[in-house]
Amino acid sequence: MKNIILAAAAAVALVPAGAFAATVDFESGPTGSIAEGTNIGGIVFTSALGGGLNVSNFGAQSNGNGLAAFSDQDGNFIKGAISGGASFLEIAFGNDDPSFSNLGDLATLRLYQGASLIATVTAVLNRDDLLNQTVSYTGAFDNFSFAYTDAAGNPFTGGGAAAVGLIEIIDDIKYTGTVPEPAAWAMMLAGFGLVG
């Protein structure tokens, strides 16, 4: 019991004051096609083209249920927003099929504060078609996009005879969200009081 308490205390100590750690694994909540703007685990998901989001079990390309952005012929990709912002994000990704990707293709994570691009982080696809790579960022942001891109960052890439791109599949998203300061809570509660 003592070890469990110490482990929990150590985990809490790793999260900055005024913050909380969360993981979105898509195991609870909606499955199948989901609407634009669906909130799953504190992240509001949309797509670049306004549709095509799907939560399903994608076998070895996800860890149980994962989130995909269909289709593979239009450059669609996943976008997410975290209310109140965040200071850390890690996304696991799969479906980097060598038949539908090229050497040097990337998993590209872009971080934004509002409409302003804060950072771009990439990982070269290992092209083994398994959920076994991650891309992460540490720093303040409130929304992000995740796309499979070519080496230049273009979201529509493709290999093989069909020359179609990859469907993004992500899972096990870890993030550190920010908790509103007491003054912000007071303003929100006052606002709720006015509404009531």
mmCIF file of C-alpha atoms in Angstrom:
data_model
loop_
_atom_site.group_PDB
_atom_site.id
_atom_site.type_symbol
_atom_site.label_atom_id
_atom_site.label_comp_id
_atom_site.label_asym_id
_atom_site.label_seq_id
_atom_site.Cartn_x
_atom_site.Cartn_y
_atom_site.Cartn_z
ATOM 1 C CA MET A 1 0.000 0.000 0.000
ATOM 2 C CA LYS A 2 2.850 2.370 0.885
ATOM 3 C CA ASN A 3 4.451 1.821 -2.544
ATOM 4 C CA ILE A 4 1.167 2.626 -4.296
ATOM 5 C CA ILE A 5 0.808 5.873 -2.322
ATOM 6 C CA LEU A 6 4.414 6.854 -3.057
ATOM 7 C CA ALA A 7 3.973 6.060 -6.772
ATOM 8 C CA ALA A 8 0.811 8.161 -6.896
ATOM 9 C CA ALA A 9 2.568 11.034 -5.101
ATOM 10 C CA ALA A 10 5.492 10.807 -7.537
ATOM 11 C CA ALA A 11 3.121 10.853 -10.525
ATOM 12 C CA VAL A 12 1.352 13.943 -9.141
ATOM 13 C CA ALA A 13 4.721 15.634 -8.546
ATOM 14 C CA LEU A 14 5.569 15.287 -12.245
ATOM 15 C CA VAL A 15 2.524 17.363 -13.256
ATOM 16 C CA PRO A 16 3.036 21.115 -12.741
ATOM 17 C CA ALA A 17 0.773 22.936 -10.271
ATOM 18 C CA GLY A 18 -2.401 24.095 -11.995
ATOM 19 C CA ALA A 19 -2.223 21.181 -14.467
ATOM 20 C CA PHE A 20 -3.611 17.691 -14.933
ATOM 21 C CA ALA A 21 -2.408 14.653 -16.890
ATOM 22 C CA ALA A 22 -4.817 12.776 -19.158
ATOM 23 C CA THR A 23 -4.756 9.893 -21.624
ATOM 24 C CA VAL A 24 -7.239 9.444 -24.463
ATOM 25 C CA ASP A 25 -7.327 5.790 -25.538
ATOM 26 C CA PHE A 26 -10.746 5.775 -27.337
ATOM 27 C CA GLU A 27 -11.887 2.689 -25.393
ATOM 28 C CA SER A 28 -14.902 4.436 -23.865
ATOM 29 C CA GLY A 29 -17.184 6.788 -25.715
ATOM 30 C CA PRO A 30 -18.475 6.827 -29.273
ATOM 31 C CA THR A 31 -17.432 4.329 -31.958
ATOM 32 C CA GLY A 32 -17.926 4.272 -35.716
ATOM 33 C CA SER A 33 -18.240 7.542 -37.613
ATOM 34 C CA ILE A 34 -18.144 10.515 -35.248
ATOM 35 C CA ALA A 35 -19.366 14.046 -35.812
ATOM 36 C CA GLU A 36 -17.066 17.009 -36.245
ATOM 37 C CA GLY A 37 -16.518 18.665 -32.866
ATOM 38 C CA THR A 38 -16.905 15.477 -30.796
ATOM 39 C CA ASN A 39 -15.230 15.814 -27.383
ATOM 40 C CA ILE A 40 -13.376 12.659 -26.362
ATOM 41 C CA GLY A 41 -11.364 12.786 -23.148
ATOM 42 C CA GLY A 42 -11.171 16.585 -23.114
ATOM 43 C CA ILE A 43 -10.043 16.940 -26.737
ATOM 44 C CA VAL A 44 -12.477 18.285 -29.342
ATOM 45 C CA PHE A 45 -11.732 16.467 -32.594
ATOM 46 C CA THR A 46 -12.311 17.791 -36.098
ATOM 47 C CA SER A 47 -10.829 17.008 -39.489
ATOM 48 C CA ALA A 48 -9.136 19.161 -42.084
ATOM 49 C CA LEU A 49 -11.905 18.549 -44.629
ATOM 50 C CA GLY A 50 -14.915 18.569 -42.323
ATOM 51 C CA GLY A 51 -15.654 14.847 -42.120
ATOM 52 C CA GLY A 52 -14.314 11.312 -42.215
ATOM 53 C CA LEU A 53 -13.503 10.811 -38.524
ATOM 54 C CA ASN A 54 -13.983 7.247 -37.286
ATOM 55 C CA VAL A 55 -13.310 5.480 -33.969
ATOM 56 C CA SER A 56 -12.794 1.730 -34.437
ATOM 57 C CA ASN A 57 -10.482 -1.154 -33.647
ATOM 58 C CA PHE A 58 -7.892 -1.046 -36.427
ATOM 59 C CA GLY A 59 -6.040 -4.192 -35.361
ATOM 60 C CA ALA A 60 -2.257 -3.771 -35.130
ATOM 61 C CA GLN A 61 -2.596 -0.161 -36.336
ATOM 62 C CA SER A 62 -4.228 0.858 -33.030
ATOM 63 C CA ASN A 63 -4.246 -0.329 -29.421
ATOM 64 C CA GLY A 64 -7.870 -1.469 -29.329
ATOM 65 C CA ASN A 65 -9.947 1.462 -30.556
ATOM 66 C CA GLY A 66 -8.180 4.332 -32.276
ATOM 67 C CA LEU A 67 -9.174 7.434 -34.248
ATOM 68 C CA ALA A 68 -8.824 7.613 -38.040
ATOM 69 C CA ALA A 69 -9.306 10.391 -40.594
ATOM 70 C CA PHE A 70 -10.647 8.968 -43.865
ATOM 71 C CA SER A 71 -10.158 9.112 -46.824
ATOM 72 C CA ASP A 72 -6.726 8.400 -48.221
ATOM 73 C CA GLN A 73 -7.297 10.215 -51.542
ATOM 74 C CA ASP A 74 -8.097 13.751 -50.405
ATOM 75 C CA GLY A 75 -5.404 14.833 -47.947
ATOM 76 C CA ASN A 76 -7.729 14.752 -44.927
ATOM 77 C CA PHE A 77 -6.100 14.738 -41.463
ATOM 78 C CA ILE A 78 -6.928 14.998 -37.746
ATOM 79 C CA LYS A 79 -7.248 18.202 -35.728
ATOM 80 C CA GLY A 80 -7.793 18.583 -31.996
ATOM 81 C CA ALA A 81 -8.425 21.402 -29.514
ATOM 82 C CA ILE A 82 -7.921 21.332 -25.736
ATOM 83 C CA SER A 83 -10.046 23.782 -23.763
ATOM 84 C CA GLY A 84 -7.841 25.837 -21.465
ATOM 85 C CA GLY A 85 -4.713 24.782 -23.339
ATOM 86 C CA ALA A 86 -2.001 22.268 -22.571
ATOM 87 C CA SER A 87 1.734 22.042 -21.954
ATOM 88 C CA PHE A 88 2.509 18.538 -23.261
ATOM 89 C CA LEU A 89 1.197 16.242 -25.998
ATOM 90 C CA GLU A 90 2.208 12.755 -27.164
ATOM 91 C CA ILE A 91 0.406 10.861 -29.936
ATOM 92 C CA ALA A 92 0.951 7.215 -30.884
ATOM 93 C CA PHE A 93 0.347 6.465 -34.568
ATOM 94 C CA GLY A 94 -0.070 3.491 -36.888
ATOM 95 C CA ASN A 95 -1.109 2.657 -40.460
ATOM 96 C CA ASP A 96 2.199 3.652 -42.055
ATOM 97 C CA ASP A 97 1.798 0.937 -44.694
ATOM 98 C CA PRO A 98 4.874 0.648 -46.963
ATOM 99 C CA SER A 99 2.591 -0.053 -49.955
ATOM 100 C CA PHE A 100 0.988 3.370 -49.569
ATOM 101 C CA SER A 101 3.866 5.506 -48.326
ATOM 102 C CA ASN A 102 7.249 6.598 -49.589
ATOM 103 C CA LEU A 103 10.662 6.539 -47.940
ATOM 104 C CA GLY A 104 11.045 9.747 -45.961
ATOM 105 C CA ASP A 105 7.313 10.314 -45.378
ATOM 106 C CA LEU A 106 6.564 11.872 -41.997
ATOM 107 C CA ALA A 107 4.144 11.949 -39.126
ATOM 108 C CA THR A 108 3.730 15.710 -38.766
ATOM 109 C CA LEU A 109 2.386 17.269 -35.567
ATOM 110 C CA ARG A 110 1.666 20.995 -35.699
ATOM 111 C CA LEU A 111 0.925 22.913 -32.488
ATOM 112 C CA TYR A 112 -1.052 26.165 -32.417
ATOM 113 C CA GLN A 113 -2.088 28.865 -29.984
ATOM 114 C CA GLY A 114 -5.342 30.027 -31.517
ATOM 115 C CA ALA A 115 -4.542 30.427 -35.228
ATOM 116 C CA SER A 116 -0.802 31.019 -34.647
ATOM 117 C CA LEU A 117 1.542 28.135 -35.433
ATOM 118 C CA ILE A 118 3.787 27.541 -32.396
ATOM 119 C CA ALA A 119 5.825 24.518 -33.495
ATOM 120 C CA THR A 120 6.066 21.635 -35.955
ATOM 121 C CA VAL A 121 7.366 18.263 -34.773
ATOM 122 C CA THR A 122 7.943 15.335 -37.128
ATOM 123 C CA ALA A 123 8.878 11.657 -36.986
ATOM 124 C CA VAL A 124 10.013 9.679 -40.032
ATOM 125 C CA LEU A 125 7.602 6.802 -40.642
ATOM 126 C CA ASN A 126 9.207 3.412 -40.060
ATOM 127 C CA ARG A 127 6.636 2.023 -42.571
ATOM 128 C CA ASP A 128 5.916 -1.222 -40.697
ATOM 129 C CA ASP A 129 2.122 -0.659 -40.509
ATOM 130 C CA LEU A 130 2.048 -0.999 -36.688
ATOM 131 C CA LEU A 131 1.134 1.344 -33.839
ATOM 132 C CA ASN A 132 4.675 1.547 -32.459
ATOM 133 C CA GLN A 133 5.834 5.140 -32.956
ATOM 134 C CA THR A 134 5.016 8.402 -31.201
ATOM 135 C CA VAL A 135 5.474 12.090 -31.823
ATOM 136 C CA SER A 136 5.431 14.566 -28.925
ATOM 137 C CA TYR A 137 5.777 18.208 -27.928
ATOM 138 C CA THR A 138 6.408 20.073 -24.667
ATOM 139 C CA GLY A 139 5.326 23.723 -24.526
ATOM 140 C CA ALA A 140 2.152 25.818 -24.348
ATOM 141 C CA PHE A 141 -0.523 25.291 -27.043
ATOM 142 C CA ASP A 142 -4.305 24.950 -27.287
ATOM 143 C CA ASN A 143 -4.877 23.090 -30.563
ATOM 144 C CA PHE A 144 -3.004 20.782 -32.908
ATOM 145 C CA SER A 145 -3.101 18.899 -36.173
ATOM 146 C CA PHE A 146 -1.702 15.473 -37.013
ATOM 147 C CA ALA A 147 -1.062 14.414 -40.608
ATOM 148 C CA TYR A 148 0.985 11.957 -42.602
ATOM 149 C CA THR A 149 3.002 14.129 -44.978
ATOM 150 C CA ASP A 150 5.823 13.956 -47.446
ATOM 151 C CA ALA A 151 9.274 15.227 -46.452
ATOM 152 C CA ALA A 152 8.230 18.784 -47.376
ATOM 153 C CA GLY A 153 5.187 18.673 -45.090
ATOM 154 C CA ASN A 154 2.507 18.252 -47.769
ATOM 155 C CA PRO A 155 -0.388 16.205 -46.332
ATOM 156 C CA PHE A 156 -1.220 14.193 -49.466
ATOM 157 C CA THR A 157 1.482 11.640 -50.118
ATOM 158 C CA GLY A 158 1.303 8.196 -51.623
ATOM 159 C CA GLY A 159 3.309 5.211 -52.712
ATOM 160 C CA GLY A 160 2.625 2.059 -54.643
ATOM 161 C CA ALA A 161 0.802 1.671 -57.929
ATOM 162 C CA ALA A 162 -2.329 3.472 -56.700
ATOM 163 C CA ALA A 163 -0.299 6.503 -55.520
ATOM 164 C CA VAL A 164 -2.791 7.197 -52.725
ATOM 165 C CA GLY A 165 -1.913 8.600 -49.350
ATOM 166 C CA LEU A 166 -2.246 7.135 -45.887
ATOM 167 C CA ILE A 167 -5.218 7.248 -43.558
ATOM 168 C CA GLU A 168 -4.066 8.762 -40.267
ATOM 169 C CA ILE A 169 -4.725 6.448 -37.312
ATOM 170 C CA ILE A 170 -3.841 7.686 -33.832
ATOM 171 C CA ASP A 171 -4.267 6.267 -30.336
ATOM 172 C CA ASP A 172 -3.115 6.572 -26.709
ATOM 173 C CA ILE A 173 -2.912 10.374 -26.734
ATOM 174 C CA LYS A 174 -1.240 11.700 -23.586
ATOM 175 C CA TYR A 175 -1.475 15.359 -22.660
ATOM 176 C CA THR A 176 -1.018 17.724 -19.744
ATOM 177 C CA GLY A 177 -3.887 20.186 -19.606
ATOM 178 C CA THR A 178 -3.970 23.419 -17.659
ATOM 179 C CA VAL A 179 -6.403 24.084 -14.836
ATOM 180 C CA PRO A 180 -7.884 27.612 -14.788
ATOM 181 C CA GLU A 181 -6.409 29.894 -12.136
ATOM 182 C CA PRO A 182 -8.640 30.764 -9.124
ATOM 183 C CA ALA A 183 -9.454 34.175 -10.630
ATOM 184 C CA ALA A 184 -10.619 32.481 -13.808
ATOM 185 C CA TRP A 185 -12.743 30.053 -11.765
ATOM 186 C CA ALA A 186 -14.298 33.000 -9.911
ATOM 187 C CA MET A 187 -15.147 34.711 -13.204
ATOM 188 C CA MET A 188 -16.620 31.477 -14.609
ATOM 189 C CA LEU A 189 -18.707 30.872 -11.482
ATOM 190 C CA ALA A 190 -19.934 34.469 -11.570
ATOM 191 C CA GLY A 191 -20.843 33.952 -15.220
ATOM 192 C CA PHE A 192 -22.729 30.765 -14.368
ATOM 193 C CA GLY A 193 -24.524 32.680 -11.617
ATOM 194 C CA LEU A 194 -25.633 35.340 -14.088
ATOM 195 C CA VAL A 195 -26.855 32.667 -16.475
ATOM 196 C CA GLY A 196 -28.723 30.905 -13.644
#
